[in-house]
Amino acid sequence: MQAYLVGGAVRDELLGLEVKDRDWVVVGATPKEMLANGFKQVGADFPVFLHPRTREEYALARTERKQGRGYHGFTVYSAPDVTLEQDLRRRDLTINAIAKTEDGDLVDPFHGRDDIKVRKLRHVSEAFSEDPLRILRTARFAARFRPLGFTVCEQTMALMQDMVATGEVDHLVPERVWQEFQRALHEKAPEAFFDVLRDCGALSVLVPEITPPAVFPLAMKALRCVDKQTNTATEERLAALLSPLDESVALERAKALKVPNDCQNLARLVTAFTPEIRSIDPQQPDAGTLLELLDQADLWRRPERFLQLLSVLECALTDESQTIDLLRTASKVATGVDPKALLAKGFKGKELGSAIRTERLKRIGDAIAPINH
Ligand code: ATP
Ligand code: MG
């Protein structure tokens, strides 16, 4: 039997990038032999094993044949007679289909090295079209490697367009779509993910609301802006993406994508706040209106989420920075009101509630007074 390093590890090493996890493919072995050599079997569907010492993944060479539609419906064939080249042929992109022997020799039947040189994301074979997830993966690699100059090659783009036209993308389950979205939102150039999806037509299936020419650039601008801020979470990135949409549309889409609740909630808040922010005249702010917005965002129980809300709004509504600053100021002074101090003064129950409110209003009023005069 012979083991080869494959996939991301070989690719990243050739690109001079840090290699995170190393995957291996094993040719000429049976599961029995692997187990006899101390490997532990993981994964019920595919013959994948963990190395007894390094814990790295070793998969037996396999071929896959499409049976049904969508991501499911693959027949996996694995046996000692499956060759390295057959295994590499089922992979998505040529840059991911290079193998390396333990001696350091490269096996590259699909010319992945050439594509690394010319910075192309290219499908390995026509079998690419058997799995629509590969469209999302290709878009995600575009998001990761655009800063290095990579683009999707013409033929691959044409193939992806055909796949979308024949309805392949309709069969992706939301969980897989969201998993790829979530990763893509954190890649180096997240907007490249959406460019590729739009160019092949998949975006019209997955997030059709952001595809119109009047909407798409706004979504990308907001996304680029939150991406520039340090440590922005997935919630802020998704909310930026959906920020040009109406509240109900954004919420429906977030639900259809089955995004986590925190992501849904921030997207809903951002889109609900947008018309409210626009309706405020920053030259004549009103303390009551500002306090209502703080209530609506539940600033008191969710202060961190409020900061996320402000940072997305700043990116999505660049013309409203004065109003957003007012909201920030209002939140700072209003959170300074200490319920315990009022409790000590003898306020209780309902009275305590209205004393807190009165004090918050007063502080907001004082803070914005210089603008109103
Ligand atoms: P990363 O750096 O994100 O781990 P990777 O290229 O190693 O990138 P993995 O998801 O770890 O990606 O998959 C390992 C390899 O398996 C890929 O390089 C590719 O060759 C192959 N692969 C994974 N998923 C698919 C797929 N859906 N279709 C075809 N090949 C795939
Ligand atoms: Mg990997």
XYZ file of C-alpha atoms and ligand atoms in Angstrom:
405
model
C 0.000 0.000 0.000
C 1.023 3.558 -0.654
C -0.063 6.779 1.081
C -0.112 10.213 -0.572
C -0.694 13.639 0.886
C -3.621 15.255 -1.001
C -5.965 18.202 -1.203
C -5.546 21.453 0.684
C -2.224 20.530 2.302
C -0.410 20.040 -1.032
C -2.094 23.078 -2.580
C -1.320 25.398 0.339
C 2.294 24.256 0.518
C 2.734 25.057 -3.202
C 1.163 28.455 -2.576
C 3.570 29.056 0.268
C 0.743 29.177 2.788
C 0.578 27.681 6.240
C -0.750 24.119 6.144
C -3.432 23.480 8.759
C -4.728 19.960 8.405
C -3.199 17.205 6.334
C -5.320 14.654 4.467
C -3.979 11.462 2.966
C -5.203 9.018 0.366
C -4.212 5.372 0.534
C -3.920 3.247 -2.606
C -3.858 -0.544 -2.681
C -5.199 -1.294 0.781
C -8.334 -2.834 2.272
C -10.090 -1.667 5.449
C -8.898 -4.888 7.091
C -5.244 -4.022 6.423
C -5.735 -0.506 7.737
C -7.264 -1.808 10.968
C -4.470 -4.381 11.281
C -1.963 -1.494 11.064
C -3.591 0.250 14.013
C -5.707 2.784 12.089
C -9.119 3.630 13.582
C -12.088 3.719 11.233
C -14.174 6.901 11.252
C -17.046 7.802 8.963
C -19.638 5.183 8.174
C -20.203 6.157 4.500
C -16.619 6.400 3.305
C -13.617 4.262 4.225
C -11.763 6.922 6.223
C -9.282 6.143 9.007
C -7.273 7.998 11.632
C -3.531 7.416 11.878
C -2.732 5.755 15.230
C -0.139 8.380 16.158
C -0.658 11.594 14.140
C -4.504 11.297 14.115
C -4.400 12.589 10.535
C -7.107 11.394 8.131
C -6.324 8.582 5.720
C -9.011 7.789 3.137
C -8.920 4.749 0.923
C -8.784 5.708 -2.763
C -12.316 5.732 -4.130
C -14.445 6.560 -7.102
C -17.895 8.085 -6.915
C -20.752 7.747 -9.304
C -23.825 9.868 -9.325
C -27.179 8.129 -8.851
C -29.818 10.660 -7.839
C -30.105 14.435 -7.745
C -28.498 16.902 -5.405
C -25.805 16.186 -2.872
C -27.144 12.736 -1.995
C -27.171 9.831 -4.326
C -23.499 8.972 -4.754
C -22.336 5.399 -5.067
C -18.899 5.083 -3.578
C -16.593 2.393 -4.862
C -13.475 1.672 -2.894
C -11.165 -1.282 -3.436
C -7.404 -1.914 -3.658
C -7.621 -1.654 -7.462
C -8.771 1.998 -7.442
C -5.827 4.023 -8.702
C -4.520 7.330 -7.407
C -5.522 9.005 -10.674
C -9.092 7.693 -10.375
C -9.306 9.111 -6.874
C -7.927 12.479 -7.978
C -10.386 12.593 -10.884
C -13.436 12.745 -8.566
C -12.098 15.874 -6.845
C -13.481 19.355 -7.468
C -10.668 21.653 -8.648
C -7.320 20.902 -10.259
C -5.463 22.831 -7.552
C -7.079 20.431 -5.021
C -6.219 17.321 -7.033
C -2.431 17.160 -6.593
C -0.902 14.311 -4.598
C 2.489 14.084 -2.955
C 4.393 10.915 -2.096
C 6.097 10.442 1.228
C 9.372 11.148 -0.606
C 8.106 14.531 -1.738
C 7.366 13.706 -5.406
C 4.270 15.326 -6.848
C 1.636 13.380 -8.793
C -0.353 15.897 -10.804
C -2.305 14.272 -13.678
C -4.728 17.223 -13.994
C -2.071 19.953 -14.096
C -2.981 21.633 -10.856
C 0.490 23.165 -10.665
C -0.053 24.954 -13.968
C -3.331 26.342 -12.646
C -1.613 27.484 -9.476
C 0.865 29.324 -11.701
C -1.797 30.992 -13.836
C -4.097 31.523 -10.818
C -7.092 29.589 -12.160
C -9.832 27.680 -10.383
C -10.589 24.921 -12.894
C -12.765 21.803 -12.612
C -10.959 18.474 -12.780
C -13.430 16.720 -15.065
C -17.029 16.810 -16.306
C -17.917 14.808 -13.177
C -17.773 18.194 -11.421
C -21.396 18.714 -12.437
C -22.548 15.714 -10.393
C -22.362 17.649 -7.131
C -23.820 21.179 -6.800
C -21.907 21.694 -3.558
C -18.862 22.145 -5.794
C -20.304 25.423 -7.037
C -20.321 26.733 -3.485
C -16.856 25.354 -2.829
C -15.478 26.981 -5.977
C -17.043 30.298 -4.985
C -15.551 29.913 -1.523
C -12.075 29.236 -2.911
C -12.509 32.359 -5.057
C -13.214 34.275 -1.834
C -10.139 32.804 -0.194
C -7.721 33.169 -3.085
C -8.872 36.320 -4.926
C -6.243 38.363 -3.064
C -3.628 36.011 -4.604
C -5.045 36.690 -8.081
C -7.182 33.575 -8.587
C -10.287 33.638 -10.796
C -12.692 30.954 -11.990
C -11.699 29.843 -15.477
C -14.162 30.345 -18.313
C -14.981 26.682 -18.929
C -15.681 26.065 -15.249
C -17.935 29.106 -15.101
C -19.802 27.805 -18.170
C -20.184 24.391 -16.561
C -21.526 25.951 -13.368
C -23.994 28.017 -15.406
C -25.249 24.791 -17.031
C -25.618 23.161 -13.631
C -27.718 26.064 -12.386
C -29.817 26.014 -15.573
C -30.595 22.316 -15.145
C -31.807 22.924 -11.588
C -28.918 21.262 -9.727
C -28.682 24.075 -7.196
C -32.357 23.723 -6.216
C -31.500 20.432 -4.569
C -28.920 21.695 -2.095
C -30.116 21.396 1.494
C -30.097 24.678 3.475
C -27.732 23.284 6.098
C -24.992 22.669 3.523
C -25.611 26.017 1.873
C -25.370 27.828 5.188
C -22.192 25.964 6.134
C -20.527 27.203 2.953
C -21.941 30.730 3.351
C -20.707 30.916 6.896
C -17.192 29.897 5.885
C -17.216 32.188 2.869
C -18.264 35.183 4.981
C -14.986 34.782 6.887
C -12.679 34.315 3.902
C -10.225 37.004 2.800
C -12.483 38.459 0.070
C -16.053 37.403 0.951
C -17.506 39.488 -1.882
C -15.751 37.208 -4.409
C -17.982 34.357 -3.175
C -21.074 36.332 -4.127
C -19.588 37.561 -7.409
C -19.015 33.971 -8.515
C -22.455 32.829 -7.356
C -24.066 35.721 -9.177
C -22.074 35.151 -12.378
C -23.074 31.486 -12.575
C -26.703 32.203 -11.673
C -26.709 30.330 -8.356
C -27.340 33.523 -6.385
C -30.739 33.869 -8.089
C -31.648 30.544 -6.512
C -29.991 30.961 -3.123
C -30.493 34.669 -2.274
C -32.503 36.050 -5.209
C -33.394 39.272 -3.361
C -29.837 40.621 -3.496
C -29.239 39.930 -7.196
C -30.857 43.058 -8.778
C -28.245 45.542 -10.062
C -29.625 48.210 -7.726
C -29.231 45.972 -4.664
C -26.135 43.810 -5.188
C -23.527 46.614 -4.981
C -25.103 47.902 -1.760
C -24.911 44.453 -0.170
C -21.264 44.079 -1.262
C -20.319 47.540 -0.034
C -21.798 46.839 3.400
C -20.122 43.428 3.525
C -16.708 44.846 2.579
C -17.097 47.519 5.222
C -17.904 45.131 8.100
C -15.140 42.827 6.873
C -12.633 45.670 7.381
C -13.584 46.002 11.027
C -11.585 43.656 13.216
C -13.080 40.431 14.518
C -16.517 40.871 13.029
C -18.693 37.878 13.762
C -20.815 35.918 11.304
C -23.926 37.744 12.566
C -22.605 41.115 11.441
C -21.481 39.769 8.097
C -24.811 38.163 7.283
C -26.698 41.243 8.499
C -24.565 43.415 6.214
C -25.317 41.127 3.272
C -29.066 41.403 3.848
C -28.967 45.067 4.905
C -30.399 46.542 1.658
C -33.587 44.451 2.021
C -36.885 45.195 3.739
C -37.257 43.676 7.182
C -39.786 41.004 6.207
C -37.838 39.981 3.097
C -34.555 39.758 5.018
C -36.168 37.700 7.772
C -37.813 35.292 5.331
C -34.511 34.740 3.548
C -32.591 34.245 6.792
C -35.176 31.661 7.854
C -35.106 29.889 4.491
C -31.300 29.654 4.758
C -31.811 28.233 8.272
C -29.229 30.617 9.706
C -28.691 30.499 13.496
C -31.035 32.604 15.646
C -28.426 35.230 16.536
C -27.822 35.841 12.832
C -31.539 36.070 12.130
C -32.078 38.494 14.985
C -29.321 40.893 14.008
C -30.430 40.863 10.354
C -33.986 41.615 11.485
C -32.856 44.478 13.754
C -30.643 46.069 11.091
C -33.405 46.025 8.483
C -36.040 47.177 10.985
C -33.830 50.087 12.067
C -33.010 51.249 8.562
C -36.280 53.139 7.858
C -36.358 54.424 11.460
C -32.836 55.858 11.209
C -33.645 57.446 7.865
C -36.726 59.153 9.303
C -34.721 60.967 12.007
C -33.445 64.457 11.243
C -30.001 64.584 12.893
C -30.325 68.367 13.238
C -33.477 67.993 15.339
C -33.240 64.785 17.316
C -35.890 63.850 19.820
C -34.902 62.104 23.057
C -38.133 60.079 23.167
C -37.591 58.663 19.672
C -34.012 57.704 20.484
C -35.068 56.007 23.702
C -37.739 54.040 21.832
C -35.094 52.733 19.473
C -32.896 51.701 22.393
C -35.905 49.852 23.859
C -36.678 48.249 20.529
C -33.117 46.918 20.286
C -33.328 45.729 23.913
C -30.088 47.547 24.657
C -30.557 46.923 28.368
C -30.337 43.149 28.129
C -28.284 42.886 24.914
C -25.559 45.563 25.053
C -23.083 43.608 22.862
C -25.689 43.016 20.199
C -26.451 46.734 20.210
C -22.806 47.456 19.367
C -23.036 44.949 16.515
C -26.201 46.680 15.322
C -24.448 50.053 15.281
C -21.431 48.729 13.422
C -23.568 47.148 10.687
C -25.736 50.256 10.395
C -22.628 52.402 10.012
C -21.583 50.214 7.072
C -25.027 49.929 5.499
C -26.153 53.554 5.939
C -23.078 55.638 5.263
C -25.235 58.744 4.669
C -26.771 58.475 8.128
C -23.617 58.567 10.220
C -24.820 61.613 12.208
C -27.996 59.867 13.311
C -26.091 56.680 14.124
C -23.657 58.728 16.251
C -26.627 60.203 18.103
C -27.917 56.714 18.800
C -24.482 55.701 20.072
C -24.337 58.727 22.366
C -27.867 58.050 23.602
C -26.985 54.435 24.367
C -23.892 55.453 26.337
C -25.645 57.946 28.582
C -28.807 55.857 28.999
C -26.948 52.729 30.100
C -25.319 54.916 32.769
C -28.624 55.042 34.661
C -28.261 52.759 37.662
C -31.490 51.029 38.727
C -29.915 50.105 42.085
C -29.357 53.760 42.967
C -33.021 54.495 42.220
C -34.083 51.435 44.226
C -32.068 52.802 47.164
C -33.950 56.069 46.843
C -37.148 54.123 47.578
C -38.596 53.545 44.078
C -40.368 50.190 43.708
C -42.270 48.204 41.087
C -43.972 50.290 38.427
C -42.636 53.514 39.907
C -39.102 52.216 39.635
C -39.707 51.463 35.973
C -40.933 54.955 35.210
C -38.162 56.560 37.301
C -35.574 54.678 35.245
C -37.271 55.789 32.050
C -37.469 59.423 33.176
C -33.807 59.442 34.122
C -32.772 57.857 30.799
C -34.833 60.409 28.886
C -33.311 63.248 30.844
C -29.760 62.088 30.216
C -30.404 61.581 26.506
C -32.028 65.033 26.363
C -29.012 66.623 28.062
C -26.585 64.818 25.747
C -28.323 65.986 22.577
C -29.191 69.465 23.869
C -26.203 71.125 22.155
C -27.548 69.938 18.778
C -31.048 71.167 19.426
C -29.876 74.667 20.284
P -9.401 23.566 3.360
O -8.132 24.339 3.399
O -10.614 24.419 3.459
O -9.440 22.363 4.256
P -9.377 21.568 1.280
O -9.079 21.690 -0.172
O -8.458 20.732 2.087
O -9.467 23.034 1.836
P -11.499 19.909 2.294
O -12.932 20.271 2.440
O -10.695 19.680 3.511
O -10.858 21.049 1.379
O -11.454 18.631 1.337
C -10.222 17.949 1.048
C -10.153 17.616 -0.435
O -11.234 16.748 -0.787
C -10.286 18.798 -1.376
O -9.044 19.416 -1.600
C -10.857 18.157 -2.631
O -9.834 17.539 -3.357
C -11.731 17.072 -2.062
N -13.156 17.465 -1.909
C -13.786 17.878 -0.791
N -15.080 18.090 -1.006
C -15.310 17.789 -2.308
C -16.466 17.811 -3.161
N -17.661 18.172 -2.709
N -16.298 17.419 -4.443
C -15.092 17.035 -4.916
N -13.982 17.017 -4.174
C -14.068 17.381 -2.881
Mg -8.739 20.285 4.215
